[in-house]
Amino acid sequence: MRDDLSAHSISWHTDAIIYQLHVRTFADSNGDGIGDFPGLISKLDYLADLGITCLWLMPFCESPLRDDGYDVAHYERIHAPYGTMDDFQAFLDAAHANEMRVITELVINHTSDQHPWFEAARHAPAGSAKRDFYVWSDTPDRYAGARVIFCDVEASNWTWDPEAGAYYWHRFFAHQPDLNFDNPHVRQAVLKVMRFWLDKGVDGLRLDAVAHLFEREGTHCENLPETHAFLKEVRASMDERYTGRILLAEVNDTPAQMRTYFGAGDECHMAFHFPLMPRLFMAFASERAEPIVRIVEQTLDLPAGCRWAVFLRNHDELTLSALEPSERAGLHDVYAQEQAMRLNHGIRRRLANLLGHHHERLVLAHALLLSLPGTPVLYYGDEIGMSDNVALPDRDGLRTPMQWDDGTATGASVEAQAGVPTSLLEHVRRLIAVRQRHDSLRHGAIEFLATGDPSVLGFVRHAGDERVLVVANLSASPTETTLELGDANRLTMVVDLLDGAPAVVPTPGMPFTLTLAPYSARWLSLVPSLETTHS
Ligand code: NOJ
Ligand code: CA
């Protein structure tokens, strides 16, 4: 099924519906309480029926799991409770047979302190190539410009290693020493890991924490020119041997910095739309469309074939670190009143909890996720409105087992919702299906409309002759909105794509009035009629 579309700007990743899941928490085949690859294989039908075309798997390599697998102890082995390498290959083949692509993780900024490279490094003589796989210092004072990211748990980016008699550098937990990308042996080793997984047939790689690869004195050690140069090398070495594979950058920064990860179309194919994500929640909280319009307009210009990965929530705290302190405080006040809901600078809550388990607001959030420009990424469980558990430590409360059946009797399970037309799951399924039938929604251009109401977001997505109007009421009150639909001389038929209401033909030249229920979105196809009113 591997088609080579890479020369065109429309490729599988620009038209995909991505679903993020964790093998550990998705489906358990052998009753040991730990999800595994055979379990995941048994759920591919569910994912295909939902309309998912690409799976993103969180880390599944051998790991002590002190950061849930983002602490890799062996890059070419599967964490044993999840299955064997054959199980992984069987999963990959089954996903491909179901027309689904697979994105896996390339966690290369750091390893676990239990990785053999680190074991070797701490015992090797200072200055040797083996020692220099990691970043060492005699004092904890170097690179003082770099912030501490996990500021709730770590006080410094340096930790003393008695074995080596030196400090080692880590941007995340102290048990995650950073690899030293100034060492050419490290760069070669990382490219080898990349090829190992691409040779297995994975379609894309999520580049974890990729802003932090290099360190330089006098900088904040993020987004350095050396990091971009290496990413271009990664991309070139991928393109040299493989077709139809993609790189997805995990970087959380300002729009201008994020833009640099696409290069001139010669770096990453995708990057998570971290600038948009918190602004969606600002818009939901303030019931105003403006934060969405402003950030989308600032982030439209991407090289051909590059795309934002748009998301509502993921497995981490809802990060607010790239926002102004006042914006951050505003979101804390609305979404995380209790201290237990906060982590680092963010909010460790799931989508359903953030939106108060409010059905209409959850459908609305998905209607925006699936109609704004970019490739949507759904976080497992959010399609059924699964809850978090703030009693669990760190981010574990966002990573509880997928609720297949209704053991908890909350109604947030696949069993309770599948086939129930009014359920969140069935709404999400319909939104995905409609999006996938419309080129304009998948990859069309966007034009925002003046709606005359600050709580109403209006835009048209268009591709070729196809135009889809999206109108969303972010407020708790019903409203009427009046739109100018363009061409005064041409009849336009307005067809509701979601509720099956009869088509309407507004009077040409006259403003078109729509009614909107509280917290609702409408997707309307604008079909040019063949007749014109004047000839
Ligand atoms: C980003 C990942 O999303 C997060 O879960 C992890 O803890 C850090 N990178 C460190 O790998
Ligand atoms: Ca199991």
PDB file of N, CA and C in Angstrom, residues 46-95:
ATOM      1  N   TYR A  46     -12.162  -1.622  15.593  1.00  0.00           N
ATOM      2  CA  TYR A  46     -12.783  -0.461  16.238  1.00  0.00           C
ATOM      3  C   TYR A  46     -12.215   0.833  15.649  1.00  0.00           C
ATOM      4  N   LEU A  47     -10.883   0.877  15.505  1.00  0.00           N
ATOM      5  CA  LEU A  47     -10.225   2.097  15.027  1.00  0.00           C
ATOM      6  C   LEU A  47     -10.564   2.360  13.560  1.00  0.00           C
ATOM      7  N   ALA A  48     -10.589   1.285  12.760  1.00  0.00           N
ATOM      8  CA  ALA A  48     -10.935   1.446  11.342  1.00  0.00           C
ATOM      9  C   ALA A  48     -12.375   1.935  11.215  1.00  0.00           C
ATOM     10  N   ASP A  49     -13.296   1.380  12.009  1.00  0.00           N
ATOM     11  CA  ASP A  49     -14.700   1.805  11.950  1.00  0.00           C
ATOM     12  C   ASP A  49     -14.880   3.250  12.378  1.00  0.00           C
ATOM     13  N   LEU A  50     -14.011   3.707  13.247  1.00  0.00           N
ATOM     14  CA  LEU A  50     -14.080   5.103  13.682  1.00  0.00           C
ATOM     15  C   LEU A  50     -13.595   6.045  12.576  1.00  0.00           C
ATOM     16  N   GLY A  51     -12.863   5.507  11.612  1.00  0.00           N
ATOM     17  CA  GLY A  51     -12.371   6.328  10.510  1.00  0.00           C
ATOM     18  C   GLY A  51     -10.918   6.736  10.661  1.00  0.00           C
ATOM     19  N   ILE A  52     -10.249   6.102  11.614  1.00  0.00           N
ATOM     20  CA  ILE A  52      -8.843   6.420  11.859  1.00  0.00           C
ATOM     21  C   ILE A  52      -7.989   5.906  10.697  1.00  0.00           C
ATOM     22  N   THR A  53      -7.041   6.753  10.239  1.00  0.00           N
ATOM     23  CA  THR A  53      -6.179   6.307   9.136  1.00  0.00           C
ATOM     24  C   THR A  53      -4.719   6.218   9.544  1.00  0.00           C
ATOM     25  N   CYS A  54      -4.430   6.603  10.781  1.00  0.00           N
ATOM     26  CA  CYS A  54      -3.034   6.562  11.232  1.00  0.00           C
ATOM     27  C   CYS A  54      -3.002   6.429  12.750  1.00  0.00           C
ATOM     28  N   LEU A  55      -2.145   5.559  13.241  1.00  0.00           N
ATOM     29  CA  LEU A  55      -1.988   5.394  14.688  1.00  0.00           C
ATOM     30  C   LEU A  55      -0.641   5.959  15.108  1.00  0.00           C
ATOM     31  N   TRP A  56      -0.639   6.694  16.185  1.00  0.00           N
ATOM     32  CA  TRP A  56       0.611   7.123  16.816  1.00  0.00           C
ATOM     33  C   TRP A  56       0.709   6.360  18.128  1.00  0.00           C
ATOM     34  N   LEU A  57       1.760   5.550  18.235  1.00  0.00           N
ATOM     35  CA  LEU A  57       1.987   4.745  19.433  1.00  0.00           C
ATOM     36  C   LEU A  57       3.013   5.421  20.328  1.00  0.00           C
ATOM     37  N   MET A  58       2.669   5.582  21.579  1.00  0.00           N
ATOM     38  CA  MET A  58       3.645   6.079  22.559  1.00  0.00           C
ATOM     39  C   MET A  58       4.746   5.019  22.733  1.00  0.00           C
ATOM     40  N   PRO A  59       5.855   5.375  23.404  1.00  0.00           N
ATOM     41  CA  PRO A  59       7.023   4.488  23.385  1.00  0.00           C
ATOM     42  C   PRO A  59       6.727   3.077  23.899  1.00  0.00           C
ATOM     43  N   PHE A  60       7.296   2.088  23.173  1.00  0.00           N
ATOM     44  CA  PHE A  60       7.086   0.692  23.573  1.00  0.00           C
ATOM     45  C   PHE A  60       8.403  -0.078  23.618  1.00  0.00           C
ATOM     46  N   CYS A  61       9.520   0.656  23.582  1.00  0.00           N
ATOM     47  CA  CYS A  61      10.824  -0.020  23.663  1.00  0.00           C
ATOM     48  C   CYS A  61      11.148  -0.369  25.112  1.00  0.00           C
ATOM     49  N   GLU A  62      12.102  -1.270  25.264  1.00  0.00           N
ATOM     50  CA  GLU A  62      12.516  -1.704  26.596  1.00  0.00           C
ATOM     51  C   GLU A  62      12.845  -0.484  27.467  1.00  0.00           C
ATOM     52  N   SER A  63      12.289  -0.488  28.677  1.00  0.00           N
ATOM     53  CA  SER A  63      12.393   0.713  29.515  1.00  0.00           C
ATOM     54  C   SER A  63      12.098   0.377  30.963  1.00  0.00           C
ATOM     55  N   PRO A  64      12.753   1.073  31.898  1.00  0.00           N
ATOM     56  CA  PRO A  64      12.358   0.908  33.313  1.00  0.00           C
ATOM     57  C   PRO A  64      11.045   1.631  33.630  1.00  0.00           C
ATOM     58  N   LEU A  65      10.473   2.308  32.664  1.00  0.00           N
ATOM     59  CA  LEU A  65       9.178   3.002  32.807  1.00  0.00           C
ATOM     60  C   LEU A  65       9.161   4.020  33.950  1.00  0.00           C
ATOM     61  N   ARG A  66      10.242   4.729  34.116  1.00  0.00           N
ATOM     62  CA  ARG A  66      10.189   5.812  35.113  1.00  0.00           C
ATOM     63  C   ARG A  66       9.649   7.078  34.472  1.00  0.00           C
ATOM     64  N   ASP A  67       9.586   7.095  33.137  1.00  0.00           N
ATOM     65  CA  ASP A  67       8.840   8.130  32.422  1.00  0.00           C
ATOM     66  C   ASP A  67       7.975   7.451  31.360  1.00  0.00           C
ATOM     67  N   ASP A  68       7.356   6.338  31.778  1.00  0.00           N
ATOM     68  CA  ASP A  68       6.385   5.624  30.945  1.00  0.00           C
ATOM     69  C   ASP A  68       6.926   5.268  29.557  1.00  0.00           C
ATOM     70  N   GLY A  69       8.222   5.016  29.463  1.00  0.00           N
ATOM     71  CA  GLY A  69       8.801   4.589  28.187  1.00  0.00           C
ATOM     72  C   GLY A  69       9.577   5.686  27.471  1.00  0.00           C
ATOM     73  N   TYR A  70       9.389   6.947  27.882  1.00  0.00           N
ATOM     74  CA  TYR A  70      10.217   8.031  27.329  1.00  0.00           C
ATOM     75  C   TYR A  70      11.617   7.983  27.930  1.00  0.00           C
ATOM     76  N   ASP A  71      11.886   6.903  28.667  1.00  0.00           N
ATOM     77  CA  ASP A  71      13.213   6.619  29.205  1.00  0.00           C
ATOM     78  C   ASP A  71      13.620   5.262  28.616  1.00  0.00           C
ATOM     79  N   VAL A  72      14.249   5.306  27.454  1.00  0.00           N
ATOM     80  CA  VAL A  72      14.515   4.086  26.695  1.00  0.00           C
ATOM     81  C   VAL A  72      15.784   3.405  27.205  1.00  0.00           C
ATOM     82  N   ALA A  73      15.679   2.103  27.487  1.00  0.00           N
ATOM     83  CA  ALA A  73      16.852   1.340  27.921  1.00  0.00           C
ATOM     84  C   ALA A  73      17.430   0.515  26.770  1.00  0.00           C
ATOM     85  N   HIS A  74      16.620   0.255  25.747  1.00  0.00           N
ATOM     86  CA  HIS A  74      17.134  -0.417  24.552  1.00  0.00           C
ATOM     87  C   HIS A  74      16.263  -0.038  23.354  1.00  0.00           C
ATOM     88  N   TYR A  75      16.887   0.593  22.351  1.00  0.00           N
ATOM     89  CA  TYR A  75      16.111   1.125  21.220  1.00  0.00           C
ATOM     90  C   TYR A  75      15.612   0.060  20.254  1.00  0.00           C
ATOM     91  N   GLU A  76      16.192  -1.125  20.322  1.00  0.00           N
ATOM     92  CA  GLU A  76      15.819  -2.123  19.309  1.00  0.00           C
ATOM     93  C   GLU A  76      15.144  -3.337  19.928  1.00  0.00           C
ATOM     94  N   ARG A  77      14.619  -3.156  21.127  1.00  0.00           N
ATOM     95  CA  ARG A  77      13.872  -4.238  21.786  1.00  0.00           C
ATOM     96  C   ARG A  77      12.519  -3.726  22.231  1.00  0.00           C
ATOM     97  N   ILE A  78      11.549  -4.624  22.243  1.00  0.00           N
ATOM     98  CA  ILE A  78      10.199  -4.288  22.716  1.00  0.00           C
ATOM     99  C   ILE A  78      10.155  -4.500  24.231  1.00  0.00           C
ATOM    100  N   HIS A  79       9.516  -3.599  24.930  1.00  0.00           N
ATOM    101  CA  HIS A  79       9.294  -3.769  26.376  1.00  0.00           C
ATOM    102  C   HIS A  79       8.490  -5.070  26.554  1.00  0.00           C
ATOM    103  N   ALA A  80       9.076  -6.044  27.261  1.00  0.00           N
ATOM    104  CA  ALA A  80       8.565  -7.429  27.211  1.00  0.00           C
ATOM    105  C   ALA A  80       7.074  -7.584  27.522  1.00  0.00           C
ATOM    106  N   PRO A  81       6.520  -6.897  28.529  1.00  0.00           N
ATOM    107  CA  PRO A  81       5.082  -7.107  28.798  1.00  0.00           C
ATOM    108  C   PRO A  81       4.169  -6.730  27.622  1.00  0.00           C
ATOM    109  N   TYR A  82       4.674  -5.935  26.673  1.00  0.00           N
ATOM    110  CA  TYR A  82       3.839  -5.532  25.534  1.00  0.00           C
ATOM    111  C   TYR A  82       3.843  -6.580  24.418  1.00  0.00           C
ATOM    112  N   GLY A  83       4.791  -7.543  24.499  1.00  0.00           N
ATOM    113  CA  GLY A  83       4.868  -8.567  23.457  1.00  0.00           C
ATOM    114  C   GLY A  83       6.278  -8.671  22.908  1.00  0.00           C
ATOM    115  N   THR A  84       6.397  -9.397  21.810  1.00  0.00           N
ATOM    116  CA  THR A  84       7.703  -9.628  21.185  1.00  0.00           C
ATOM    117  C   THR A  84       7.839  -8.753  19.935  1.00  0.00           C
ATOM    118  N   MET A  85       9.032  -8.783  19.344  1.00  0.00           N
ATOM    119  CA  MET A  85       9.210  -8.053  18.077  1.00  0.00           C
ATOM    120  C   MET A  85       8.286  -8.636  17.005  1.00  0.00           C
ATOM    121  N   ASP A  86       8.061  -9.944  17.057  1.00  0.00           N
ATOM    122  CA  ASP A  86       7.122 -10.548  16.094  1.00  0.00           C
ATOM    123  C   ASP A  86       5.704 -10.019  16.304  1.00  0.00           C
ATOM    124  N   ASP A  87       5.336  -9.828  17.566  1.00  0.00           N
ATOM    125  CA  ASP A  87       4.009  -9.256  17.843  1.00  0.00           C
ATOM    126  C   ASP A  87       3.906  -7.843  17.273  1.00  0.00           C
ATOM    127  N   PHE A  88       5.008  -7.084  17.444  1.00  0.00           N
ATOM    128  CA  PHE A  88       4.997  -5.723  16.890  1.00  0.00           C
ATOM    129  C   PHE A  88       4.832  -5.785  15.373  1.00  0.00           C
ATOM    130  N   GLN A  89       5.621  -6.674  14.733  1.00  0.00           N
ATOM    131  CA  GLN A  89       5.560  -6.762  13.269  1.00  0.00           C
ATOM    132  C   GLN A  89       4.166  -7.203  12.821  1.00  0.00           C
ATOM    133  N   ALA A  90       3.572  -8.123  13.570  1.00  0.00           N
ATOM    134  CA  ALA A  90       2.208  -8.579  13.230  1.00  0.00           C
ATOM    135  C   ALA A  90       1.228  -7.413  13.339  1.00  0.00           C
ATOM    136  N   PHE A  91       1.417  -6.590  14.371  1.00  0.00           N
ATOM    137  CA  PHE A  91       0.561  -5.405  14.522  1.00  0.00           C
ATOM    138  C   PHE A  91       0.734  -4.469  13.322  1.00  0.00           C
ATOM    139  N   LEU A  92       2.000  -4.189  12.978  1.00  0.00           N
ATOM    140  CA  LEU A  92       2.261  -3.238  11.889  1.00  0.00           C
ATOM    141  C   LEU A  92       1.642  -3.742  10.576  1.00  0.00           C
ATOM    142  N   ASP A  93       1.820  -5.029  10.322  1.00  0.00           N
ATOM    143  CA  ASP A  93       1.255  -5.594   9.091  1.00  0.00           C
ATOM    144  C   ASP A  93      -0.270  -5.519   9.109  1.00  0.00           C
ATOM    145  N   ALA A  94      -0.851  -5.796  10.289  1.00  0.00           N
ATOM    146  CA  ALA A  94      -2.316  -5.761  10.392  1.00  0.00           C
ATOM    147  C   ALA A  94      -2.836  -4.330  10.217  1.00  0.00           C
ATOM    148  N   ALA A  95      -2.119  -3.364  10.792  1.00  0.00           N
ATOM    149  CA  ALA A  95      -2.527  -1.962  10.621  1.00  0.00           C
ATOM    150  C   ALA A  95      -2.488  -1.603   9.137  1.00  0.00           C
TER     151      ALA A  95
END
